[in-house]
Amino acid sequence: MDSVRIDKYLWAIRVFKTRSDAAEACNGNKVRLNGVTAKAAKAVKPGDMLEIRRGSALLSYRVLKLSESRMGAALVPGFAENLTPQEELDKLRPPRETIVMQRDRGSGRPTKKERRQLDDLMDAMEDF
């Protein structure tokens, strides 16, 4: 095998959980192959450079070997070299300063009014 579809390859090296997620990212212009936007059917060869936009992070990989079948996480480094800088990987992790919802012990369940206020607060935090 001298080439593999890019969506199959991204699924096989575990960048995406499903092949349809990989195809959707390709068709949504979130995947670049050697600096050029790639659609799902584009062929990948050893030595190619991949850039994948995941949220605000830009992941970079070099293709070492090809595979059409999904593999265990321990085998992935033999098929793709992860060139992503640590700063980009940190963008994928949730922020450390997360809000912890805490309620006084014994105060019971929130009332309907309190729950609506909490929902409004959480919606406002998502928009921020």
mmCIF file with all atom_site columns, N, CA and C in Angstrom, residues 15-71:
data_model
loop_
_atom_site.group_PDB
_atom_site.id
_atom_site.type_symbol
_atom_site.label_atom_id
_atom_site.label_alt_id
_atom_site.label_comp_id
_atom_site.label_asym_id
_atom_site.label_entity_id
_atom_site.label_seq_id
_atom_site.pdbx_PDB_ins_code
_atom_site.Cartn_x
_atom_site.Cartn_y
_atom_site.Cartn_z
_atom_site.occupancy
_atom_site.B_iso_or_equiv
_atom_site.pdbx_formal_charge
_atom_site.auth_seq_id
_atom_site.auth_comp_id
_atom_site.auth_asym_id
_atom_site.auth_atom_id
_atom_site.pdbx_PDB_model_num
ATOM 1   N N  . VAL A 1 15 ? -6.422  10.308 15.936 1.00 0.00 ? 15 VAL A N  1
ATOM 2   C CA . VAL A 1 15 ? -6.606  11.756 16.069 1.00 0.00 ? 15 VAL A CA 1
ATOM 3   C C  . VAL A 1 15 ? -8.090  12.043 16.250 1.00 0.00 ? 15 VAL A C  1
ATOM 4   N N  . PHE A 1 16 ? -8.944  11.262 15.567 1.00 0.00 ? 16 PHE A N  1
ATOM 5   C CA . PHE A 1 16 ? -10.395 11.400 15.675 1.00 0.00 ? 16 PHE A CA 1
ATOM 6   C C  . PHE A 1 16 ? -10.985 10.090 16.160 1.00 0.00 ? 16 PHE A C  1
ATOM 7   N N  . LYS A 1 17 ? -12.075 10.189 16.911 1.00 0.00 ? 17 LYS A N  1
ATOM 8   C CA . LYS A 1 17 ? -12.703 9.012  17.497 1.00 0.00 ? 17 LYS A CA 1
ATOM 9   C C  . LYS A 1 17 ? -13.427 8.171  16.453 1.00 0.00 ? 17 LYS A C  1
ATOM 10  N N  . THR A 1 18 ? -14.024 8.817  15.453 1.00 0.00 ? 18 THR A N  1
ATOM 11  C CA . THR A 1 18 ? -14.711 8.079  14.391 1.00 0.00 ? 18 THR A CA 1
ATOM 12  C C  . THR A 1 18 ? -14.210 8.556  13.036 1.00 0.00 ? 18 THR A C  1
ATOM 13  N N  . ARG A 1 19 ? -14.394 7.707  12.047 1.00 0.00 ? 19 ARG A N  1
ATOM 14  C CA . ARG A 1 19 ? -13.972 8.088  10.703 1.00 0.00 ? 19 ARG A CA 1
ATOM 15  C C  . ARG A 1 19 ? -14.851 9.210  10.166 1.00 0.00 ? 19 ARG A C  1
ATOM 16  N N  . SER A 1 20 ? -16.114 9.214  10.537 1.00 0.00 ? 20 SER A N  1
ATOM 17  C CA . SER A 1 20 ? -16.989 10.295 10.070 1.00 0.00 ? 20 SER A CA 1
ATOM 18  C C  . SER A 1 20 ? -16.574 11.634 10.684 1.00 0.00 ? 20 SER A C  1
ATOM 19  N N  . ASP A 1 21 ? -16.065 11.639 11.919 1.00 0.00 ? 21 ASP A N  1
ATOM 20  C CA . ASP A 1 21 ? -15.528 12.874 12.511 1.00 0.00 ? 21 ASP A CA 1
ATOM 21  C C  . ASP A 1 21 ? -14.316 13.356 11.716 1.00 0.00 ? 21 ASP A C  1
ATOM 22  N N  . ALA A 1 22 ? -13.467 12.419 11.304 1.00 0.00 ? 22 ALA A N  1
ATOM 23  C CA . ALA A 1 22 ? -12.287 12.772 10.515 1.00 0.00 ? 22 ALA A CA 1
ATOM 24  C C  . ALA A 1 22 ? -12.696 13.340 9.161  1.00 0.00 ? 22 ALA A C  1
ATOM 25  N N  . ALA A 1 23 ? -13.677 12.721 8.511  1.00 0.00 ? 23 ALA A N  1
ATOM 26  C CA . ALA A 1 23 ? -14.147 13.201 7.209  1.00 0.00 ? 23 ALA A CA 1
ATOM 27  C C  . ALA A 1 23 ? -14.787 14.577 7.346  1.00 0.00 ? 23 ALA A C  1
ATOM 28  N N  . GLU A 1 24 ? -15.537 14.780 8.417  1.00 0.00 ? 24 GLU A N  1
ATOM 29  C CA . GLU A 1 24 ? -16.182 16.078 8.650  1.00 0.00 ? 24 GLU A CA 1
ATOM 30  C C  . GLU A 1 24 ? -15.140 17.180 8.851  1.00 0.00 ? 24 GLU A C  1
ATOM 31  N N  . ALA A 1 25 ? -14.072 16.870 9.576  1.00 0.00 ? 25 ALA A N  1
ATOM 32  C CA . ALA A 1 25 ? -13.003 17.850 9.778  1.00 0.00 ? 25 ALA A CA 1
ATOM 33  C C  . ALA A 1 25 ? -12.309 18.173 8.452  1.00 0.00 ? 25 ALA A C  1
ATOM 34  N N  . CYS A 1 26 ? -12.083 17.156 7.639  1.00 0.00 ? 26 CYS A N  1
ATOM 35  C CA . CYS A 1 26 ? -11.444 17.375 6.335  1.00 0.00 ? 26 CYS A CA 1
ATOM 36  C C  . CYS A 1 26 ? -12.323 18.252 5.452  1.00 0.00 ? 26 CYS A C  1
ATOM 37  N N  . ASN A 1 27 ? -13.593 17.929 5.380  1.00 0.00 ? 27 ASN A N  1
ATOM 38  C CA . ASN A 1 27 ? -14.502 18.687 4.525  1.00 0.00 ? 27 ASN A CA 1
ATOM 39  C C  . ASN A 1 27 ? -14.817 20.063 5.093  1.00 0.00 ? 27 ASN A C  1
ATOM 40  N N  . GLY A 1 28 ? -14.515 20.279 6.370  1.00 0.00 ? 28 GLY A N  1
ATOM 41  C CA . GLY A 1 28 ? -14.713 21.584 6.997  1.00 0.00 ? 28 GLY A CA 1
ATOM 42  C C  . GLY A 1 28 ? -13.463 22.444 6.967  1.00 0.00 ? 28 GLY A C  1
ATOM 43  N N  . ASN A 1 29 ? -12.492 22.088 6.124  1.00 0.00 ? 29 ASN A N  1
ATOM 44  C CA . ASN A 1 29 ? -11.235 22.836 5.956  1.00 0.00 ? 29 ASN A CA 1
ATOM 45  C C  . ASN A 1 29 ? -10.437 22.937 7.252  1.00 0.00 ? 29 ASN A C  1
ATOM 46  N N  . LYS A 1 30 ? -10.468 21.896 8.075  1.00 0.00 ? 30 LYS A N  1
ATOM 47  C CA . LYS A 1 30 ? -9.716  21.887 9.323  1.00 0.00 ? 30 LYS A CA 1
ATOM 48  C C  . LYS A 1 30 ? -8.441  21.043 9.219  1.00 0.00 ? 30 LYS A C  1
ATOM 49  N N  . VAL A 1 31 ? -8.224  20.414 8.066  1.00 0.00 ? 31 VAL A N  1
ATOM 50  C CA . VAL A 1 31 ? -7.063  19.551 7.866  1.00 0.00 ? 31 VAL A CA 1
ATOM 51  C C  . VAL A 1 31 ? -6.268  20.051 6.667  1.00 0.00 ? 31 VAL A C  1
ATOM 52  N N  . ARG A 1 32 ? -4.941  20.159 6.869  1.00 0.00 ? 32 ARG A N  1
ATOM 53  C CA . ARG A 1 32 ? -4.048  20.574 5.783  1.00 0.00 ? 32 ARG A CA 1
ATOM 54  C C  . ARG A 1 32 ? -3.005  19.481 5.574  1.00 0.00 ? 32 ARG A C  1
ATOM 55  N N  . LEU A 1 33 ? -2.737  19.178 4.319  1.00 0.00 ? 33 LEU A N  1
ATOM 56  C CA . LEU A 1 33 ? -1.746  18.181 3.938  1.00 0.00 ? 33 LEU A CA 1
ATOM 57  C C  . LEU A 1 33 ? -0.646  18.900 3.182  1.00 0.00 ? 33 LEU A C  1
ATOM 58  N N  . ASN A 1 34 ? 0.548   18.914 3.745  1.00 0.00 ? 34 ASN A N  1
ATOM 59  C CA . ASN A 1 34 ? 1.690   19.620 3.151  1.00 0.00 ? 34 ASN A CA 1
ATOM 60  C C  . ASN A 1 34 ? 1.356   21.086 2.867  1.00 0.00 ? 34 ASN A C  1
ATOM 61  N N  . GLY A 1 35 ? 0.633   21.718 3.786  1.00 0.00 ? 35 GLY A N  1
ATOM 62  C CA . GLY A 1 35 ? 0.318   23.138 3.666  1.00 0.00 ? 35 GLY A CA 1
ATOM 63  C C  . GLY A 1 35 ? -0.887  23.469 2.816  1.00 0.00 ? 35 GLY A C  1
ATOM 64  N N  . VAL A 1 36 ? -1.550  22.464 2.240  1.00 0.00 ? 36 VAL A N  1
ATOM 65  C CA . VAL A 1 36 ? -2.706  22.689 1.368  1.00 0.00 ? 36 VAL A CA 1
ATOM 66  C C  . VAL A 1 36 ? -3.933  22.036 2.005  1.00 0.00 ? 36 VAL A C  1
ATOM 67  N N  . THR A 1 37 ? -5.066  22.736 1.992  1.00 0.00 ? 37 THR A N  1
ATOM 68  C CA . THR A 1 37 ? -6.303  22.182 2.535  1.00 0.00 ? 37 THR A CA 1
ATOM 69  C C  . THR A 1 37 ? -6.632  20.872 1.829  1.00 0.00 ? 37 THR A C  1
ATOM 70  N N  . ALA A 1 38 ? -6.985  19.845 2.619  1.00 0.00 ? 38 ALA A N  1
ATOM 71  C CA . ALA A 1 38 ? -7.229  18.516 2.061  1.00 0.00 ? 38 ALA A CA 1
ATOM 72  C C  . ALA A 1 38 ? -8.644  18.054 2.362  1.00 0.00 ? 38 ALA A C  1
ATOM 73  N N  . LYS A 1 39 ? -9.302  17.507 1.361  1.00 0.00 ? 39 LYS A N  1
ATOM 74  C CA . LYS A 1 39 ? -10.611 16.883 1.539  1.00 0.00 ? 39 LYS A CA 1
ATOM 75  C C  . LYS A 1 39 ? -10.409 15.437 1.993  1.00 0.00 ? 39 LYS A C  1
ATOM 76  N N  . ALA A 1 40 ? -11.488 14.771 2.399  1.00 0.00 ? 40 ALA A N  1
ATOM 77  C CA . ALA A 1 40 ? -11.412 13.439 3.005  1.00 0.00 ? 40 ALA A CA 1
ATOM 78  C C  . ALA A 1 40 ? -10.797 12.383 2.091  1.00 0.00 ? 40 ALA A C  1
ATOM 79  N N  . ALA A 1 41 ? -10.980 12.490 0.784  1.00 0.00 ? 41 ALA A N  1
ATOM 80  C CA . ALA A 1 41 ? -10.503 11.461 -0.143 1.00 0.00 ? 41 ALA A CA 1
ATOM 81  C C  . ALA A 1 41 ? -9.050  11.660 -0.569 1.00 0.00 ? 41 ALA A C  1
ATOM 82  N N  . LYS A 1 42 ? -8.413  12.723 -0.132 1.00 0.00 ? 42 LYS A N  1
ATOM 83  C CA . LYS A 1 42 ? -7.018  12.998 -0.509 1.00 0.00 ? 42 LYS A CA 1
ATOM 84  C C  . LYS A 1 42 ? -6.113  11.882 0.015  1.00 0.00 ? 42 LYS A C  1
ATOM 85  N N  . ALA A 1 43 ? -5.138  11.478 -0.782 1.00 0.00 ? 43 ALA A N  1
ATOM 86  C CA . ALA A 1 43 ? -4.241  10.380 -0.421 1.00 0.00 ? 43 ALA A CA 1
ATOM 87  C C  . ALA A 1 43 ? -3.057  10.887 0.404  1.00 0.00 ? 43 ALA A C  1
ATOM 88  N N  . VAL A 1 44 ? -2.691  10.109 1.418  1.00 0.00 ? 44 VAL A N  1
ATOM 89  C CA . VAL A 1 44 ? -1.555  10.407 2.290  1.00 0.00 ? 44 VAL A CA 1
ATOM 90  C C  . VAL A 1 44 ? -0.452  9.408  1.984  1.00 0.00 ? 44 VAL A C  1
ATOM 91  N N  . LYS A 1 45 ? 0.801   9.892  1.956  1.00 0.00 ? 45 LYS A N  1
ATOM 92  C CA . LYS A 1 45 ? 1.958   9.037  1.711  1.00 0.00 ? 45 LYS A CA 1
ATOM 93  C C  . LYS A 1 45 ? 2.970   9.235  2.838  1.00 0.00 ? 45 LYS A C  1
ATOM 94  N N  . PRO A 1 46 ? 3.857   8.272  3.076  1.00 0.00 ? 46 PRO A N  1
ATOM 95  C CA . PRO A 1 46 ? 4.890   8.466  4.095  1.00 0.00 ? 46 PRO A CA 1
ATOM 96  C C  . PRO A 1 46 ? 5.726   9.711  3.785  1.00 0.00 ? 46 PRO A C  1
ATOM 97  N N  . GLY A 1 47 ? 6.028   10.474 4.829  1.00 0.00 ? 47 GLY A N  1
ATOM 98  C CA . GLY A 1 47 ? 6.794   11.707 4.682  1.00 0.00 ? 47 GLY A CA 1
ATOM 99  C C  . GLY A 1 47 ? 5.931   12.950 4.612  1.00 0.00 ? 47 GLY A C  1
ATOM 100 N N  . ASP A 1 48 ? 4.624   12.794 4.403  1.00 0.00 ? 48 ASP A N  1
ATOM 101 C CA . ASP A 1 48 ? 3.721   13.948 4.336  1.00 0.00 ? 48 ASP A CA 1
ATOM 102 C C  . ASP A 1 48 ? 3.581   14.606 5.706  1.00 0.00 ? 48 ASP A C  1
ATOM 103 N N  . MET A 1 49 ? 3.289   15.908 5.695  1.00 0.00 ? 49 MET A N  1
ATOM 104 C CA . MET A 1 49 ? 3.050   16.680 6.916  1.00 0.00 ? 49 MET A CA 1
ATOM 105 C C  . MET A 1 49 ? 1.558   16.970 7.022  1.00 0.00 ? 49 MET A C  1
ATOM 106 N N  . LEU A 1 50 ? 0.981   16.732 8.194  1.00 0.00 ? 50 LEU A N  1
ATOM 107 C CA . LEU A 1 50 ? -0.435  16.983 8.443  1.00 0.00 ? 50 LEU A CA 1
ATOM 108 C C  . LEU A 1 50 ? -0.587  18.064 9.504  1.00 0.00 ? 50 LEU A C  1
ATOM 109 N N  . GLU A 1 51 ? -1.525  18.981 9.284  1.00 0.00 ? 51 GLU A N  1
ATOM 110 C CA . GLU A 1 51 ? -1.883  19.982 10.289 1.00 0.00 ? 51 GLU A CA 1
ATOM 111 C C  . GLU A 1 51 ? -3.386  19.879 10.499 1.00 0.00 ? 51 GLU A C  1
ATOM 112 N N  . ILE A 1 52 ? -3.794  19.686 11.749 1.00 0.00 ? 52 ILE A N  1
ATOM 113 C CA . ILE A 1 52 ? -5.206  19.519 12.076 1.00 0.00 ? 52 ILE A CA 1
ATOM 114 C C  . ILE A 1 52 ? -5.604  20.580 13.085 1.00 0.00 ? 52 ILE A C  1
ATOM 115 N N  . ARG A 1 53 ? -6.667  21.310 12.792 1.00 0.00 ? 53 ARG A N  1
ATOM 116 C CA . ARG A 1 53 ? -7.193  22.332 13.705 1.00 0.00 ? 53 ARG A CA 1
ATOM 117 C C  . ARG A 1 53 ? -8.229  21.671 14.603 1.00 0.00 ? 53 ARG A C  1
ATOM 118 N N  . ARG A 1 54 ? -7.949  21.611 15.907 1.00 0.00 ? 54 ARG A N  1
ATOM 119 C CA . ARG A 1 54 ? -8.890  21.068 16.901 1.00 0.00 ? 54 ARG A CA 1
ATOM 120 C C  . ARG A 1 54 ? -9.196  22.187 17.879 1.00 0.00 ? 54 ARG A C  1
ATOM 121 N N  . GLY A 1 55 ? -10.327 22.842 17.702 1.00 0.00 ? 55 GLY A N  1
ATOM 122 C CA . GLY A 1 55 ? -10.663 23.997 18.535 1.00 0.00 ? 55 GLY A CA 1
ATOM 123 C C  . GLY A 1 55 ? -9.692  25.122 18.239 1.00 0.00 ? 55 GLY A C  1
ATOM 124 N N  . SER A 1 56 ? -9.001  25.605 19.257 1.00 0.00 ? 56 SER A N  1
ATOM 125 C CA . SER A 1 56 ? -8.026  26.677 19.041 1.00 0.00 ? 56 SER A CA 1
ATOM 126 C C  . SER A 1 56 ? -6.615  26.127 18.864 1.00 0.00 ? 56 SER A C  1
ATOM 127 N N  . ALA A 1 57 ? -6.436  24.817 18.998 1.00 0.00 ? 57 ALA A N  1
ATOM 128 C CA . ALA A 1 57 ? -5.111  24.204 18.883 1.00 0.00 ? 57 ALA A CA 1
ATOM 129 C C  . ALA A 1 57 ? -4.846  23.730 17.453 1.00 0.00 ? 57 ALA A C  1
ATOM 130 N N  . LEU A 1 58 ? -3.584  23.828 17.032 1.00 0.00 ? 58 LEU A N  1
ATOM 131 C CA . LEU A 1 58 ? -3.155  23.346 15.723 1.00 0.00 ? 58 LEU A CA 1
ATOM 132 C C  . LEU A 1 58 ? -2.199  22.178 15.944 1.00 0.00 ? 58 LEU A C  1
ATOM 133 N N  . LEU A 1 59 ? -2.660  20.962 15.630 1.00 0.00 ? 59 LEU A N  1
ATOM 134 C CA . LEU A 1 59 ? -1.863  19.756 15.816 1.00 0.00 ? 59 LEU A CA 1
ATOM 135 C C  . LEU A 1 59 ? -1.063  19.473 14.553 1.00 0.00 ? 59 LEU A C  1
ATOM 136 N N  . SER A 1 60 ? 0.193   19.064 14.713 1.00 0.00 ? 60 SER A N  1
ATOM 137 C CA . SER A 1 60 ? 1.068   18.773 13.573 1.00 0.00 ? 60 SER A CA 1
ATOM 138 C C  . SER A 1 60 ? 1.596   17.345 13.679 1.00 0.00 ? 60 SER A C  1
ATOM 139 N N  . TYR A 1 61 ? 1.563   16.632 12.555 1.00 0.00 ? 61 TYR A N  1
ATOM 140 C CA . TYR A 1 61 ? 2.044   15.252 12.499 1.00 0.00 ? 61 TYR A CA 1
ATOM 141 C C  . TYR A 1 61 ? 2.845   15.038 11.224 1.00 0.00 ? 61 TYR A C  1
ATOM 142 N N  . ARG A 1 62 ? 3.819   14.118 11.288 1.00 0.00 ? 62 ARG A N  1
ATOM 143 C CA . ARG A 1 62 ? 4.539   13.655 10.102 1.00 0.00 ? 62 ARG A CA 1
ATOM 144 C C  . ARG A 1 62 ? 4.172   12.186 9.917  1.00 0.00 ? 62 ARG A C  1
ATOM 145 N N  . VAL A 1 63 ? 3.786   11.826 8.707  1.00 0.00 ? 63 VAL A N  1
ATOM 146 C CA . VAL A 1 63 ? 3.394   10.445 8.395  1.00 0.00 ? 63 VAL A CA 1
ATOM 147 C C  . VAL A 1 63 ? 4.660   9.604  8.271  1.00 0.00 ? 63 VAL A C  1
ATOM 148 N N  . LEU A 1 64 ? 4.763   8.546  9.072  1.00 0.00 ? 64 LEU A N  1
ATOM 149 C CA . LEU A 1 64 ? 5.913   7.646  9.011  1.00 0.00 ? 64 LEU A CA 1
ATOM 150 C C  . LEU A 1 64 ? 5.577   6.375  8.236  1.00 0.00 ? 64 LEU A C  1
ATOM 151 N N  . LYS A 1 65 ? 4.453   5.735  8.612  1.00 0.00 ? 65 LYS A N  1
ATOM 152 C CA . LYS A 1 65 ? 3.975   4.528  7.935  1.00 0.00 ? 65 LYS A CA 1
ATOM 153 C C  . LYS A 1 65 ? 2.481   4.672  7.724  1.00 0.00 ? 65 LYS A C  1
ATOM 154 N N  . LEU A 1 66 ? 1.938   3.873  6.828  1.00 0.00 ? 66 LEU A N  1
ATOM 155 C CA . LEU A 1 66 ? 0.509   3.933  6.524  1.00 0.00 ? 66 LEU A CA 1
ATOM 156 C C  . LEU A 1 66 ? -0.237  2.787  7.195  1.00 0.00 ? 66 LEU A C  1
ATOM 157 N N  . SER A 1 67 ? -1.502  3.052  7.522  1.00 0.00 ? 67 SER A N  1
ATOM 158 C CA . SER A 1 67 ? -2.380  2.029  8.074  1.00 0.00 ? 67 SER A CA 1
ATOM 159 C C  . SER A 1 67 ? -3.816  2.403  7.754  1.00 0.00 ? 67 SER A C  1
ATOM 160 N N  . GLU A 1 68 ? -4.613  1.402  7.380  1.00 0.00 ? 68 GLU A N  1
ATOM 161 C CA . GLU A 1 68 ? -6.039  1.619  7.138  1.00 0.00 ? 68 GLU A CA 1
ATOM 162 C C  . GLU A 1 68 ? -6.872  1.153  8.317  1.00 0.00 ? 68 GLU A C  1
ATOM 163 N N  . SER A 1 69 ? -6.247  0.414  9.237  1.00 0.00 ? 69 SER A N  1
ATOM 164 C CA . SER A 1 69 ? -7.000  -0.103 10.378 1.00 0.00 ? 69 SER A CA 1
ATOM 165 C C  . SER A 1 69 ? -6.587  0.625  11.653 1.00 0.00 ? 69 SER A C  1
ATOM 166 N N  . ARG A 1 70 ? -7.546  0.788  12.553 1.00 0.00 ? 70 ARG A N  1
ATOM 167 C CA . ARG A 1 70 ? -7.303  1.494  13.804 1.00 0.00 ? 70 ARG A CA 1
ATOM 168 C C  . ARG A 1 70 ? -6.374  0.657  14.677 1.00 0.00 ? 70 ARG A C  1
ATOM 169 N N  . MET A 1 71 ? -5.498  1.332  15.399 1.00 0.00 ? 71 MET A N  1
ATOM 170 C CA . MET A 1 71 ? -4.501  0.637  16.207 1.00 0.00 ? 71 MET A CA 1
ATOM 171 C C  . MET A 1 71 ? -4.569  1.106  17.650 1.00 0.00 ? 71 MET A C  1
#
